[in-house]
Tab-separated table of N, CA and C in Angstrom:
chain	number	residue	atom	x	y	z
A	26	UNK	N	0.836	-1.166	0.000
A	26	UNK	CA	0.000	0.000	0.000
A	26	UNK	C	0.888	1.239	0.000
A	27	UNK	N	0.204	2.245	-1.231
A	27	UNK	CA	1.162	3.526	-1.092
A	27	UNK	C	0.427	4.447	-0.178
A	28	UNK	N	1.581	5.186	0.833
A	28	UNK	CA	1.168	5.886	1.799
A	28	UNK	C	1.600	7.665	1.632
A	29	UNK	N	1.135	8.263	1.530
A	29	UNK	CA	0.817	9.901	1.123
A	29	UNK	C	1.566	10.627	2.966
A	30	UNK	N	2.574	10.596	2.734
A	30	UNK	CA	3.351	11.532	3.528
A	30	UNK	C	3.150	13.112	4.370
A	31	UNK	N	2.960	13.358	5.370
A	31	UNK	CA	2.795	15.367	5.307
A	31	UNK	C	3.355	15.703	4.160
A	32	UNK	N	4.445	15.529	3.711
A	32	UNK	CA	4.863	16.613	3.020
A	32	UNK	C	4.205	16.363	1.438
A	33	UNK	N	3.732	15.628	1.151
A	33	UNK	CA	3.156	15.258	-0.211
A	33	UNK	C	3.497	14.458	-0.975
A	34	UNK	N	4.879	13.618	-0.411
A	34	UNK	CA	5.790	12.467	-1.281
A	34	UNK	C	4.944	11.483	-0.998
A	35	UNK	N	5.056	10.219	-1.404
A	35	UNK	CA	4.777	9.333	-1.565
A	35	UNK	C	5.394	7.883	-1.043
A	36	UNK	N	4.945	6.924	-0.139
A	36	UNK	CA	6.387	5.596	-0.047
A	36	UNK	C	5.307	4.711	0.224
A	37	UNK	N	5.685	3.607	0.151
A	37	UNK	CA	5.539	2.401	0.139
A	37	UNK	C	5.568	2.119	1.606
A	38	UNK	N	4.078	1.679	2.411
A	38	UNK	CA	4.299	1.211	3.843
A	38	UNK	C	5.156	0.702	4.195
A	39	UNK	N	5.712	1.023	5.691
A	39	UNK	CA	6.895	0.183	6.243
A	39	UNK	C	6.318	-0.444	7.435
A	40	UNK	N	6.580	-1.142	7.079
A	40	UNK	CA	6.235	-1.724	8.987
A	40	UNK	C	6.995	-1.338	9.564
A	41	UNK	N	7.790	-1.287	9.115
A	41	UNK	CA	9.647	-1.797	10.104
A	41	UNK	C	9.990	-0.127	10.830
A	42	UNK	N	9.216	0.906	10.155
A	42	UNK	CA	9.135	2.736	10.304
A	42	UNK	C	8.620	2.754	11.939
A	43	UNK	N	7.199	2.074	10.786
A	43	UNK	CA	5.967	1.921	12.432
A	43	UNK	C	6.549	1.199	13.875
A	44	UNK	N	6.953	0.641	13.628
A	44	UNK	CA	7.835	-0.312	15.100
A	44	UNK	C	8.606	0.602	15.329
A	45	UNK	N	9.501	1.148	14.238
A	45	UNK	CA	10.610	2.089	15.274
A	45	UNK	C	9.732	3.282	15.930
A	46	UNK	N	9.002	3.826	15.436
A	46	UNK	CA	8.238	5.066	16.074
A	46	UNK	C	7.333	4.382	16.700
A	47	UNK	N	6.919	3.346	17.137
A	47	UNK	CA	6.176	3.018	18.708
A	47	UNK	C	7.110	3.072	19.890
A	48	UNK	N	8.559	2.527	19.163
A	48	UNK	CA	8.906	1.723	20.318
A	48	UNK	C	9.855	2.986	20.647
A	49	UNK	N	10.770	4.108	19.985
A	49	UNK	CA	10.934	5.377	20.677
A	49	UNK	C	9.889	5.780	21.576
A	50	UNK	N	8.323	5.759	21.210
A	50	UNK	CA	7.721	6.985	21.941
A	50	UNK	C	7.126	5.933	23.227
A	51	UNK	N	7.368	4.727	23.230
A	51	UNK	CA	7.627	3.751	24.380
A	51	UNK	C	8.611	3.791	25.535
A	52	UNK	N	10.061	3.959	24.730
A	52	UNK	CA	11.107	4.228	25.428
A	52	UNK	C	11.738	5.551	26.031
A	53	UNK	N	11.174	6.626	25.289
A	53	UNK	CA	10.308	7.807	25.733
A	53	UNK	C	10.080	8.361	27.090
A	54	UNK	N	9.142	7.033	27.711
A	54	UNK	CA	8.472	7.499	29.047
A	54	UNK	C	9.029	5.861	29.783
A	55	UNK	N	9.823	5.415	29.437
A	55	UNK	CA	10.400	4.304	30.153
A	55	UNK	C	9.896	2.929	30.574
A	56	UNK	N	8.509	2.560	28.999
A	56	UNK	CA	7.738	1.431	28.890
A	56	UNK	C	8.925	0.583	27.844
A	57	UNK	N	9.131	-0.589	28.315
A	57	UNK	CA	9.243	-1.564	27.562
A	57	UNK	C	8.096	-2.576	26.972
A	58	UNK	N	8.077	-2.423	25.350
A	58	UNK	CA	7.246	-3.478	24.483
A	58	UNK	C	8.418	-4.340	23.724
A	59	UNK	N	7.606	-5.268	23.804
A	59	UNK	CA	8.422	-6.630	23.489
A	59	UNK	C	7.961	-6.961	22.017
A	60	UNK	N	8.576	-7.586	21.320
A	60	UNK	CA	8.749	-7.937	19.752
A	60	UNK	C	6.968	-8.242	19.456
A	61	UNK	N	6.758	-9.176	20.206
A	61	UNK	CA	5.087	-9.465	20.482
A	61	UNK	C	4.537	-8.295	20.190
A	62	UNK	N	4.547	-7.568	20.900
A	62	UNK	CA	3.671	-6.488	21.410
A	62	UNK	C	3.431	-5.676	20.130
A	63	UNK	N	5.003	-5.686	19.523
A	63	UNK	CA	4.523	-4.538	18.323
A	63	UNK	C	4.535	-5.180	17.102
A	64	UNK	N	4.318	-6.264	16.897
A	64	UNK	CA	4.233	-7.752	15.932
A	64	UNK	C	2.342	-7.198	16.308
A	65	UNK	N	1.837	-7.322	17.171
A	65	UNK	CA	0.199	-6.889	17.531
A	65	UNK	C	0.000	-5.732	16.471
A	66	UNK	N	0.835	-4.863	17.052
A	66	UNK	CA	-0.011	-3.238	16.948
A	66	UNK	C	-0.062	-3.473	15.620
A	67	UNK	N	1.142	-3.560	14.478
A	67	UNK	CA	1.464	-3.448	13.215
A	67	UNK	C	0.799	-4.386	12.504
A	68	UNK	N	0.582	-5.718	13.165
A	68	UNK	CA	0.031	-6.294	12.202
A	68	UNK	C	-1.717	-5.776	12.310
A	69	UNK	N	-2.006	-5.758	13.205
A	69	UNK	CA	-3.596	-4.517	13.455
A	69	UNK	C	-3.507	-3.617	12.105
A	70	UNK	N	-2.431	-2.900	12.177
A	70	UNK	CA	-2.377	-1.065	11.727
A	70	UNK	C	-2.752	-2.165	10.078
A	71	UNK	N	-1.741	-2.988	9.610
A	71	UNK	CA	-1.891	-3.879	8.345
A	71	UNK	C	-3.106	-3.931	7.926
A	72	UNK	N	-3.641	-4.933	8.992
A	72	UNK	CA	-5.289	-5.774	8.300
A	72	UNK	C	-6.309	-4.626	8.851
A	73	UNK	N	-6.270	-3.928	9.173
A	73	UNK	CA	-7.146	-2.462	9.220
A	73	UNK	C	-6.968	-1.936	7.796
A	74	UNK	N	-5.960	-1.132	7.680
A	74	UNK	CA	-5.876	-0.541	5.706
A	74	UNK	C	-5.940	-1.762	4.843
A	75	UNK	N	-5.519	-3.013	4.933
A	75	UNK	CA	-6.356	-4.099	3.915
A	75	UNK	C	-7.884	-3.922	3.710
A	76	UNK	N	-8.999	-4.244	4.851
A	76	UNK	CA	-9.866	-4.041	4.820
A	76	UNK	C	-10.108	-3.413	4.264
A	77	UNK	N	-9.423	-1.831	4.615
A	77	UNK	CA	-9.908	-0.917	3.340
A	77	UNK	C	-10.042	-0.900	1.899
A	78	UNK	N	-9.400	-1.656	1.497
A	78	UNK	CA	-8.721	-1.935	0.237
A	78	UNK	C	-8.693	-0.498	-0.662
A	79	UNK	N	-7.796	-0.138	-0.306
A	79	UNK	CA	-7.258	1.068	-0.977
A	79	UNK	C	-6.029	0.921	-1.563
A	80	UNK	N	-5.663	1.802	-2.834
A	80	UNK	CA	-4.244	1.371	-2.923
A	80	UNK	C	-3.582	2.576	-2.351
A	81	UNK	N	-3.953	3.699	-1.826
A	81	UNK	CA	-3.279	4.187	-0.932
A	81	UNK	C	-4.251	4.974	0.101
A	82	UNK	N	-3.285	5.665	1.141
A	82	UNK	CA	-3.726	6.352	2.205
A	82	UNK	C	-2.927	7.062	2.597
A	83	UNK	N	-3.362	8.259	4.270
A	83	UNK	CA	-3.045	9.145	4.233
A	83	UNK	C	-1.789	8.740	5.752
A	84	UNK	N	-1.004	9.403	5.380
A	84	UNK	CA	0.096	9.183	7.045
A	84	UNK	C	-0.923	9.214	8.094
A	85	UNK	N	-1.758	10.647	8.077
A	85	UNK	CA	-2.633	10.590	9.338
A	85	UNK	C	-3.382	9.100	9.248
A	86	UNK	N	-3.820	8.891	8.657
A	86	UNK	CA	-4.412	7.517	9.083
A	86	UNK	C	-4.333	6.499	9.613
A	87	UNK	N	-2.850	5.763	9.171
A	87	UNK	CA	-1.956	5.171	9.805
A	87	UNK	C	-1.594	5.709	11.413
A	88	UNK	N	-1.312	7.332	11.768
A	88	UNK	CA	-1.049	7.780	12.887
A	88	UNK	C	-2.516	7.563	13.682
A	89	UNK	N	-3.622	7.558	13.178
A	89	UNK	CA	-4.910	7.626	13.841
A	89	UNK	C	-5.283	5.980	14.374
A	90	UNK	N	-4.920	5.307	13.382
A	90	UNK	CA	-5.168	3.451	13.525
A	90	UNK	C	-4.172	2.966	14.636
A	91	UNK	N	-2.606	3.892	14.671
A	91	UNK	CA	-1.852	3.098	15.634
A	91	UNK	C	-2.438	3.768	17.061
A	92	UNK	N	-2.638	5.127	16.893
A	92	UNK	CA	-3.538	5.445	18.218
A	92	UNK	C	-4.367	4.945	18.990
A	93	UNK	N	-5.367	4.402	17.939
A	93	UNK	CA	-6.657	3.718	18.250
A	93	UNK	C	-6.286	2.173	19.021
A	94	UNK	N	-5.021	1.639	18.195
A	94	UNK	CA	-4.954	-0.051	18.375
A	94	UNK	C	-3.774	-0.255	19.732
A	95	UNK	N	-3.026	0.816	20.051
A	95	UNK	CA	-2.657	1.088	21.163
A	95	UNK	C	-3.729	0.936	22.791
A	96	UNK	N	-4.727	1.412	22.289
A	96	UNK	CA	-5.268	2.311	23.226
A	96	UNK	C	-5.729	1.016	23.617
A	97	UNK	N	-6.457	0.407	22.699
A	97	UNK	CA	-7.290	-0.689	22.702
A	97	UNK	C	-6.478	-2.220	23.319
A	98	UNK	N	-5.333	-1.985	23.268
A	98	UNK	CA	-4.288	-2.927	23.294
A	98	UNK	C	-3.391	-2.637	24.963
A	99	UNK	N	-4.133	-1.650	25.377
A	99	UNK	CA	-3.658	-1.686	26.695
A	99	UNK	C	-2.372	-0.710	27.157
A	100	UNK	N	-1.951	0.047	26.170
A	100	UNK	CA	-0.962	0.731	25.767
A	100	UNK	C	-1.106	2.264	25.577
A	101	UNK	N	-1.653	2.555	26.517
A	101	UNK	CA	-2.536	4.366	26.543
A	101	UNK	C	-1.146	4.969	27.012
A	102	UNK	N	-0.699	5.191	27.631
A	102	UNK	CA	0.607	5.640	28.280
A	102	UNK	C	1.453	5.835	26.852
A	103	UNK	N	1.854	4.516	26.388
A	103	UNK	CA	2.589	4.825	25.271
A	103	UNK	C	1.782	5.075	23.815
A	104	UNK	N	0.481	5.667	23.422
A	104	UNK	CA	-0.369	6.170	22.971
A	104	UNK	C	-0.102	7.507	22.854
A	105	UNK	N	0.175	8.109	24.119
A	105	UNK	CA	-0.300	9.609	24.736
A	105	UNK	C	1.302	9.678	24.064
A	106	UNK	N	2.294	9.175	24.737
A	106	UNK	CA	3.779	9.499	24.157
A	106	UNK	C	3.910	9.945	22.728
A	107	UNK	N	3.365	8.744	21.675
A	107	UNK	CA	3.342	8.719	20.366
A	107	UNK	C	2.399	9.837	20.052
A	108	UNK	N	1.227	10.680	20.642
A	108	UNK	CA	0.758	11.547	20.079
A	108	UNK	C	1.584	12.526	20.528
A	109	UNK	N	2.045	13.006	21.931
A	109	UNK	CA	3.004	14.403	21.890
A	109	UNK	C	4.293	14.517	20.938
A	110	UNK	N	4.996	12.974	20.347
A	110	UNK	CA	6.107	12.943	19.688
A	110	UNK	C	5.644	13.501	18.680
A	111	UNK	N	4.395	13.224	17.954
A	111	UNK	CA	3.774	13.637	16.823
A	111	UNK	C	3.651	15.224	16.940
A	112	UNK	N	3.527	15.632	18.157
A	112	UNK	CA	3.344	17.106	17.730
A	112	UNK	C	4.632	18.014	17.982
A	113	UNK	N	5.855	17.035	18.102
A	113	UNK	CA	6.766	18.191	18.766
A	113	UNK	C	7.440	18.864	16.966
A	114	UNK	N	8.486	20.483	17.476
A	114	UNK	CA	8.704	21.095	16.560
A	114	UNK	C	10.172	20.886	15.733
């Protein structure tokens, strides 16, 4: 799936992006997630935009789905992290 960037470029989903930016804004506030844990979130964030079947989407979306599958996943603490990382300058 092609994924539509802020800035307007274009890439090819990564998983491997998404894991590193959970597991900073994890390590962040001094939560450890384990390979499991974000093997969960990502493969969630995956079969969520499948469903969609789109051939692409928007970054926010992806940022809105890992929010959501966090939250849901027991992982609000490192949720809240990943949204202030998202807004810093």
């Amino acid at each position: 799936m092609k994924i539509i960037k802020k800035n307007g470029s274009i890439q090819e989903f990564d998983s491997n992006k998404l894991c590193t930016s959970i597991t900073r804004s994890a390590e962040d506030i001094g939560v450890y997630m384990n390979q499991s844990d974000l093997n969960l979130i990502t493969d969630d964030v995956k079969h969520k935009l499948e469903i969609l079947n789109r051939k692409e989407t928007s970054s926010y979306e992806i940022f809105g789905l890992t929010l959501q599958l966090l939250i849901e996943e027991g992982f609000k603490d490192v949720a809240f992290s990943y949204l202030n990382g998202s807004c810093q300058i």
